[in-house]
Coordinates of C-alpha atoms in Angstrom, one line a residue:
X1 CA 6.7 -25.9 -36.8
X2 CA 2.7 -26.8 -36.5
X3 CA 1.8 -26.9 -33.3
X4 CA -0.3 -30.7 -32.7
X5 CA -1.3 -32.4 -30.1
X6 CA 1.6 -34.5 -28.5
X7 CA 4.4 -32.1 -30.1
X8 CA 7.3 -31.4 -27.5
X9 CA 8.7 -27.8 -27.5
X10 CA 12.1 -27.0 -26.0
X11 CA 12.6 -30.6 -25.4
X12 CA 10.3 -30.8 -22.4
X13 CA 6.5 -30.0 -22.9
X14 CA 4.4 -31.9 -24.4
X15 CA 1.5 -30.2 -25.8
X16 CA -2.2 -32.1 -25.0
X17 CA -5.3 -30.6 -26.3
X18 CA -5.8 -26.7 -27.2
X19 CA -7.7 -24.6 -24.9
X20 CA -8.8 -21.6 -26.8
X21 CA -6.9 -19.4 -29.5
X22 CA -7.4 -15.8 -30.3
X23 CA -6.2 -13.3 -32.8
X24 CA -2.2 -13.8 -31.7
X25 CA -2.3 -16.6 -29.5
X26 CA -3.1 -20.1 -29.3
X27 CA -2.8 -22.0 -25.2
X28 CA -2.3 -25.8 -24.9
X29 CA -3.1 -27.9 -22.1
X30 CA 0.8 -29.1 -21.6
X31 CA 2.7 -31.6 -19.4
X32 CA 6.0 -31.2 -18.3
X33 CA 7.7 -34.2 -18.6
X34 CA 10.6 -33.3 -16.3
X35 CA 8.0 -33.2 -13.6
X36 CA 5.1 -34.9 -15.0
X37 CA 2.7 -31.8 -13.9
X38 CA 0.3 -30.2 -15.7
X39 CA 1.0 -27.0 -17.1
X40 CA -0.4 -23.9 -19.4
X41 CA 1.5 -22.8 -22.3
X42 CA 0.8 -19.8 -24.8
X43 CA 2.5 -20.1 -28.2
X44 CA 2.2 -17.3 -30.6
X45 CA 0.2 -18.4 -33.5
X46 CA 1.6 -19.8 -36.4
X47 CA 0.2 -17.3 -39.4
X48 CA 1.6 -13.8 -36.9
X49 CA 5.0 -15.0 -35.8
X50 CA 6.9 -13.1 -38.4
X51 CA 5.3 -10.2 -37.4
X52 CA 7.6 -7.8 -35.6
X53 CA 5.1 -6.0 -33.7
X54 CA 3.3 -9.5 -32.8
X55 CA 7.0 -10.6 -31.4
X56 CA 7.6 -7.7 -29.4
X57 CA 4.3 -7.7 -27.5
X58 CA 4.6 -11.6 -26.6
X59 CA 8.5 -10.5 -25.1
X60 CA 6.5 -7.9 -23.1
X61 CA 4.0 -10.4 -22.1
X62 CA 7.0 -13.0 -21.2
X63 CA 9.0 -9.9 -19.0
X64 CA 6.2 -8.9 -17.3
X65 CA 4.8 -12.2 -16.3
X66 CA 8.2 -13.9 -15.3
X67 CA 8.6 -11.3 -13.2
X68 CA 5.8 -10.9 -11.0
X69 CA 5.5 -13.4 -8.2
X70 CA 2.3 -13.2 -6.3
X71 CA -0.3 -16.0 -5.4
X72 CA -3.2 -14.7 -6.9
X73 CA -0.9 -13.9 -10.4
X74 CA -1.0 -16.8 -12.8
X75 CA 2.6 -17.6 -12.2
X76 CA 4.5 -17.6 -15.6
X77 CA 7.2 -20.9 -15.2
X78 CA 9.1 -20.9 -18.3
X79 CA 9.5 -19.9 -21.2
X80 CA 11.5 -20.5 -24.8
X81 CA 12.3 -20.4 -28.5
X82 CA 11.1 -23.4 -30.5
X83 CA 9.6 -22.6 -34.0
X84 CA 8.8 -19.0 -32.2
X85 CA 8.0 -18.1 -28.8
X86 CA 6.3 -19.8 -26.5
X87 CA 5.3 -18.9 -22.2
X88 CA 5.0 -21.5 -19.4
X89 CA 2.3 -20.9 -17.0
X90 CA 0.9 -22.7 -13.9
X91 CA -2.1 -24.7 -14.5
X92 CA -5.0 -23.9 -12.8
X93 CA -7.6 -26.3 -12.5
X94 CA -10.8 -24.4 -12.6
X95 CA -12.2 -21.6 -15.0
X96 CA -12.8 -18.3 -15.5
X97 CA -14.8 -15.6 -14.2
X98 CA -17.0 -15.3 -17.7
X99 CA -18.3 -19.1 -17.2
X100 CA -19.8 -17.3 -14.1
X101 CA -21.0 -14.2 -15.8
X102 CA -22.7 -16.6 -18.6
X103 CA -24.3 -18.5 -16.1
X104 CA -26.9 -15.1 -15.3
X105 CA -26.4 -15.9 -11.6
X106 CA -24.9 -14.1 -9.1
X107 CA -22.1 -14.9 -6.9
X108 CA -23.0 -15.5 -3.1
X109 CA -21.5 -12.6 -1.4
X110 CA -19.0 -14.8 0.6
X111 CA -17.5 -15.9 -2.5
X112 CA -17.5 -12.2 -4.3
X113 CA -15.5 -11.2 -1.1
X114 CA -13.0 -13.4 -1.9
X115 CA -12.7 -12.5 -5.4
X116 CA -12.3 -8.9 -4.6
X117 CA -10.1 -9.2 -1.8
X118 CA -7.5 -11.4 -3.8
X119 CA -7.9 -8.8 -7.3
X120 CA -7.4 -5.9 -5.2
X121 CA -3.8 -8.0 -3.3
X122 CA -3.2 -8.7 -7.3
X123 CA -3.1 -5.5 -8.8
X124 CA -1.3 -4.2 -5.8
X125 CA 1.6 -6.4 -6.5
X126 CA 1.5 -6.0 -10.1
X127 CA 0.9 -2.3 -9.9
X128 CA 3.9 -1.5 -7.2
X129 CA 6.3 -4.4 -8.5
X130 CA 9.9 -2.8 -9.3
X131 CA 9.0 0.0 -11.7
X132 CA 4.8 -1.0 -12.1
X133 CA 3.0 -2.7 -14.3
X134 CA -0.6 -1.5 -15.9
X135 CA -2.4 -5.0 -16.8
X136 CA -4.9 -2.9 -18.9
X137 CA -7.2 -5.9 -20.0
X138 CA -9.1 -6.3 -16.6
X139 CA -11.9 -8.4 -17.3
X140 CA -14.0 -11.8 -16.6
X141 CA -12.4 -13.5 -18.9
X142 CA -8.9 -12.5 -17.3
X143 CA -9.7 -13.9 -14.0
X144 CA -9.1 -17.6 -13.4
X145 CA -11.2 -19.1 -10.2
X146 CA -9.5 -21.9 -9.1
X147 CA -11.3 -25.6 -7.5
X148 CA -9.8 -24.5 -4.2
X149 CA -11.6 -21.2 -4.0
X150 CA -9.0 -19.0 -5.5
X151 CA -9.2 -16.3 -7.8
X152 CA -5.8 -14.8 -10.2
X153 CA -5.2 -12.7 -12.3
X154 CA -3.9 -13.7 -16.1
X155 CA -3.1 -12.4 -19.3
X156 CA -0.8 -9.6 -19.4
X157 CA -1.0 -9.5 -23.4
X158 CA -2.1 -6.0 -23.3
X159 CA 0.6 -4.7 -19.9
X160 CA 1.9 -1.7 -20.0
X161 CA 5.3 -0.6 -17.5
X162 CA 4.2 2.4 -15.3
X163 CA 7.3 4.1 -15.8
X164 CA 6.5 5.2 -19.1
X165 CA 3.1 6.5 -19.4
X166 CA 1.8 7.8 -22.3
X167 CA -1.4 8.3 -23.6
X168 CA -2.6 5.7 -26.3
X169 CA -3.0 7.3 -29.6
X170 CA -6.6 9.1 -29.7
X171 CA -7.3 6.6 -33.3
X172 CA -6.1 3.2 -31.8
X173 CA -7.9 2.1 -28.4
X174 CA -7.2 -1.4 -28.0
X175 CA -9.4 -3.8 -25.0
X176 CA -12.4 -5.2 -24.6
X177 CA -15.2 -2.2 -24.2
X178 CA -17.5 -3.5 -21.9
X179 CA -14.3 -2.7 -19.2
X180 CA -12.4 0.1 -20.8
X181 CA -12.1 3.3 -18.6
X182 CA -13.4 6.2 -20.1
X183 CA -10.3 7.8 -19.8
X184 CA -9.0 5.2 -21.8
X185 CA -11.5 4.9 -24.6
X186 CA -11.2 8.8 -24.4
X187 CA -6.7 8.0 -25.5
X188 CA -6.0 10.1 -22.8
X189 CA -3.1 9.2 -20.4
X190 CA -4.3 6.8 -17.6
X191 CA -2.7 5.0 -14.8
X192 CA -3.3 2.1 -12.4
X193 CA -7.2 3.9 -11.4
X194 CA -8.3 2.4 -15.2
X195 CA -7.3 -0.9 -14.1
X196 CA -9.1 -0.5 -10.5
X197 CA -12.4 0.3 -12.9
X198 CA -12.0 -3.3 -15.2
X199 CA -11.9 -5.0 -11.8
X200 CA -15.2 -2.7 -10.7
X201 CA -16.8 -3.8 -13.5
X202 CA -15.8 -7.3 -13.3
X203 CA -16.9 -7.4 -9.7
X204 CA -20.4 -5.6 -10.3
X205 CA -20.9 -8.1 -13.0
X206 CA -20.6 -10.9 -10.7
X207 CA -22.5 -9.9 -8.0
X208 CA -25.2 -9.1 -10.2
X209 CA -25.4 -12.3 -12.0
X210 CA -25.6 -10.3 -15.3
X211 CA -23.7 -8.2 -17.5
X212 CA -23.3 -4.6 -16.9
X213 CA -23.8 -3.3 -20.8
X214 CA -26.1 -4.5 -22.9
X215 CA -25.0 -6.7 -25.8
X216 CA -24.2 -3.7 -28.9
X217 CA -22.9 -5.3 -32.0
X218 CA -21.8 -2.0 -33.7
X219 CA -18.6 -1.1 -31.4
X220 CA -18.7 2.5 -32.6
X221 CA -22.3 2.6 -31.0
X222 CA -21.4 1.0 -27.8
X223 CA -18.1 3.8 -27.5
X224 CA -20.4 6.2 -27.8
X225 CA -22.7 5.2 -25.7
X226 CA -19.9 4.0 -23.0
X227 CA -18.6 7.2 -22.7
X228 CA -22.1 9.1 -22.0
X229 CA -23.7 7.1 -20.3
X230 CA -23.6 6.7 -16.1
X231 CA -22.9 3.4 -14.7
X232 CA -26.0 1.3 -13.2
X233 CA -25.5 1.6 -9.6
X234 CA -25.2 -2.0 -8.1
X235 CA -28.0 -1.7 -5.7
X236 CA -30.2 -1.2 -8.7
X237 CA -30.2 -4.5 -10.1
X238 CA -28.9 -6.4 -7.3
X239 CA -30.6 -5.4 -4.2
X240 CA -29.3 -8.4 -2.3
X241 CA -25.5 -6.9 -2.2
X242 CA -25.2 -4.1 1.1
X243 CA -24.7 -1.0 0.8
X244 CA -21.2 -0.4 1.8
X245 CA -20.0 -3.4 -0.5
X246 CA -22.1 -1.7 -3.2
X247 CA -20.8 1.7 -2.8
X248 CA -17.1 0.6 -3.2
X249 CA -17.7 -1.3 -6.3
X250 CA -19.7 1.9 -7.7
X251 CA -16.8 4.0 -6.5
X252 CA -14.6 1.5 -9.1
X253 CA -17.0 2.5 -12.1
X254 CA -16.9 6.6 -11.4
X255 CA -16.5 8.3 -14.8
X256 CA -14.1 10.5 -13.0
X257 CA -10.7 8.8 -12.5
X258 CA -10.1 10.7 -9.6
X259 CA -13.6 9.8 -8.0
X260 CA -12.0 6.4 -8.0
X261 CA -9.9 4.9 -4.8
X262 CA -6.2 6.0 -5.4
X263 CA -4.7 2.7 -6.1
X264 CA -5.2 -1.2 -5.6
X265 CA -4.1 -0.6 -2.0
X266 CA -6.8 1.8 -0.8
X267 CA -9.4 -0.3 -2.9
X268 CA -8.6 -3.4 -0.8
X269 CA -8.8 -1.6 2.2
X270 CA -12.6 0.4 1.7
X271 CA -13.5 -3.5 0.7
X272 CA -12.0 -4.8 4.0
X273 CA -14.0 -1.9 5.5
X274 CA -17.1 -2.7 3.6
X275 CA -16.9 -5.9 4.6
X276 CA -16.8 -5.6 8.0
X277 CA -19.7 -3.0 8.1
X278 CA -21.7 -5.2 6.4
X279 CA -21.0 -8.5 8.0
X280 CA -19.8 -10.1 5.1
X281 CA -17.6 -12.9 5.5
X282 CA -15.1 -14.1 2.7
X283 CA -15.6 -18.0 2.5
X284 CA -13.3 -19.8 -0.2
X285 CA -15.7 -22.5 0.3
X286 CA -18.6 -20.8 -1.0
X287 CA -16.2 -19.9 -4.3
X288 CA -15.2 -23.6 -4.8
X289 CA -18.8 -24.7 -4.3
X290 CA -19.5 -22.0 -7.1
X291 CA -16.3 -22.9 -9.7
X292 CA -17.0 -26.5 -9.3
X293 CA -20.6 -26.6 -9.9
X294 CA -19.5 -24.8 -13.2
X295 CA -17.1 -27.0 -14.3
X296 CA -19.2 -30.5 -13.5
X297 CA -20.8 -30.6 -16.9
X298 CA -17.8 -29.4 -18.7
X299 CA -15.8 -33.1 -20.7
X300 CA -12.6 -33.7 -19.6
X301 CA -10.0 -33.0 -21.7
X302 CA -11.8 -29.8 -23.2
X303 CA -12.0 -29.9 -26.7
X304 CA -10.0 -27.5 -28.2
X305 CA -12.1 -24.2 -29.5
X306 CA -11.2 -21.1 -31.1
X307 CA -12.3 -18.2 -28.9
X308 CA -14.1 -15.9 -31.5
X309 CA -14.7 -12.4 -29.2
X310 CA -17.5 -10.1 -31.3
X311 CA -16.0 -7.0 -32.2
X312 CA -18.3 -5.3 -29.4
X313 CA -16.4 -7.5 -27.2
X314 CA -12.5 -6.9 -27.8
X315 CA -11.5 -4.6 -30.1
X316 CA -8.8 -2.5 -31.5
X317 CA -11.1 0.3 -32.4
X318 CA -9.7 3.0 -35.2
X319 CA -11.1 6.3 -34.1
X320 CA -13.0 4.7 -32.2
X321 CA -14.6 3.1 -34.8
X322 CA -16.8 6.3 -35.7
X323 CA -18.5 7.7 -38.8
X324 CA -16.1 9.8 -40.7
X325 CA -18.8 12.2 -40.5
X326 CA -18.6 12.2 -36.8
X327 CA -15.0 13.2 -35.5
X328 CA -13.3 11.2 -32.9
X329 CA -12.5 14.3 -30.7
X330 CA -16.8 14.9 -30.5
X331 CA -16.7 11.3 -28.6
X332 CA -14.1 12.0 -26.2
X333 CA -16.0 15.5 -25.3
X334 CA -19.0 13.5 -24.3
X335 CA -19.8 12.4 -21.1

C-alpha cells in the first residue's frame, strides 16, 4: 500500500499532508474520522517495511509509547496493521524545540523554566515507569512546544527498557552527536544520567539562543572532538541566564556521568532550587508568546518535506566513523 494523501488506514484515519520523513519513518498529519480530531500518525516507510530489524524497532517504539502516560509525553493513541505498521499519536499544535534553536535567539528565562521543569517531570515518568525506559535520543528536535505553553517529549524510536542494560557495541553508536553522552559515544554501558545530559544540552542550547557545537561535517571529526573537549559553560555565552540556573544545566553536560544529578528526579528538584534562588519564575505565557511567534509565518497545512539530518547531525557511526589508521579504542581513551 502507498501511503497518499486522503488514504484511510485501519478503517479510521485518514491521512492529510506529510510532515517530515526520515530514514525509517514517514508522519502524516491525520484525522480521525470516528472523532473528527486531529491526530499524528508514524507509518514505517514503504522501501524498510520488510526489514526485520526495521519491524522490530517500530514494535519497541509502539510498547514503549502506549505505555507511558504522562502529560508532557506525546501520548501514543492507537496503533495498527495496514500495509505494515503504523502509531497514533496526539496532535500537538505547535513545533519543536529546533525551530527555536534555528531562530539564534534565546528563550526568555520564564519560558526555559517551563521547558525544564516539564523535561525533567518527563523523563521521570518515563525513566521510573514499570521496569524504565531510556529515551536515548534527547534532543531539540524531540521536544514538541505546544500553542498553550507546553513542552513533551516525543520519539521513542531509539528507547531502550532499563531492565536490560547493556552497553552498545563499541563499532555501532547510533543518535544524533551534538547530544550523545560521552559515555555513550564511548559504547560503554549508560543509564538514565545520558538522557539527563541530551536534555542539558537541549536546555543550554535554548537559553543561549545558539547551538552548543559548532557545525562539523565530517562526523568522525566531531566524535573526536566531542569526546575531548569540555563543555562551554552557559554563563560564557549567555550571561543573561543566573548563576544557579546556569550551574544545573552545566552540571547536565559533566563529562563525568557521575558528576551529573542522579536521575530525572533530583534534576527537577536542583532546577526548582535554582529557580527559586534566582527569582525565576516559570510563565507558560512567555513559552506560547515564543511557540507562536514561530509558527506565524509557517503555511497552513505544511507542505510535506523530507527531513534530510547531515550525517554530523544523526548518525549511526561505525567505529565511530574513524580512520582505520586510528583505532576506535584511542577515541574512547580521550577525554
Amino acid at each position: 500500500m502507498m501511503d497518499r494523501p486522503g488514504a484511510i488506514l485501519g478503517r479510521r484515519y485518514k491521512l492529510e499532508y506529510c510532515l517530515g520523513a526520515g530514514a525509517m519513518a514517514r508522519v502524516w498529519c491525520a484525522t480521525d474520522l470516528h472523532t473528527q480530531e486531529r491526530v499524528a500518525i508514524k507509518r514505517v516507510l514503504e522501501t524498510v517495511r520488510d526489514r526485520a530489524d526495521t519491524t522490530e524497532r517500530f514494535f519497541d517504539e509502539i510498547r514503549v509509547t502506549r505505555t507511558v502516560d504522562h502529560p508532557h509525553v506525546a501520548a501514543g493513541l492507537d496503533h495498527g496493521l495496514d500495509g505494515g505498521p503504523f502509531l497514533v499519536l496526539e496532535w500537538v499544535d505547535g513545533v519543536d524545540a529546533h525551530a527555536l534553536v534555528s531562530r539564534n535567539e534565546r528563550v526568555s528565562l520564564g519560558a526555559g523554566a517551563v521547558i525544564a521543569l516539564d523535561l525533567a517531570d518527563a523523563l521521570s515518568a518515563v525513566h521510573g515507569h514499570r521496569t524504565g525506559v531510556l529515551h536515548r535520543d534527547i534532543a531539540p528536535g524531540n521536544v514538541l512546544l505546544s500553542r498553550d505553553g507546553r513542552a513533551l517529549l516525543s520519539d521513542f524510536g531509539l528507547s531502550r527498557w532499563l531492565a536490560c542494560p547493556r552497553a552498545q557495541p563499541a563499532h555501532i553508536v547510533v543518535g544524533k552527536l551534538g547530544y550523545l553522552a560521552p559515555e555513550v559515544l564511548r559504547g560503554r554501558v549508560h543509564g538514565v544520567r545520558a538522557d539527563l545530559y541530551g536534555l542539558g544540552a537541549t536546555l543550554w542550547e535554548l537559553l543561549a539562543g545558539r547551538r552548543l557545537w559548532a557545525h562539523e561535517t565530517d562526523p568522525a571529526a566531531r566524535a573526536r572532538a566531542w569526546l575531548r573537549s569540555p563543555r562551554t559553560p552557559l554563563a560564557e555565552v549567555a550571561p543573561e541566564v543566573p548563576g544557579h540556573l546556569a550551574a544545573v544545566v552545566d552540571r547536565c553536560l559533566a563529562m563525568d556521568p557521575a558528576a551529573r544529578p542522579a536521575n530525572a528526579r533530583a534534576l527537577r528538584d536542583a532546577l526548582e532550587r535554582a529557580l527559586t534562588r534566582d527569582r525565576i519564575t516559570p510563565c507558560r505565557d512567555e513559552l506560547a508568546c515564543a511557540v507562536w511567534t514561530a509558527t506565524k509565518d509557517l503555511p497552513s497545512p505544511q507542505p510535506a518535506r523530507r527531513v534530510r539530518r547531515s550525517r554530523a547531525e544523526y548518525v549511526t557511526v561505525s567505529a565511530l566513523a574513524v580512520p582505520k589508521t586510528i583505532r576506535p579504542q584511542a577515541i574512547a581513551a580521550a577525554g
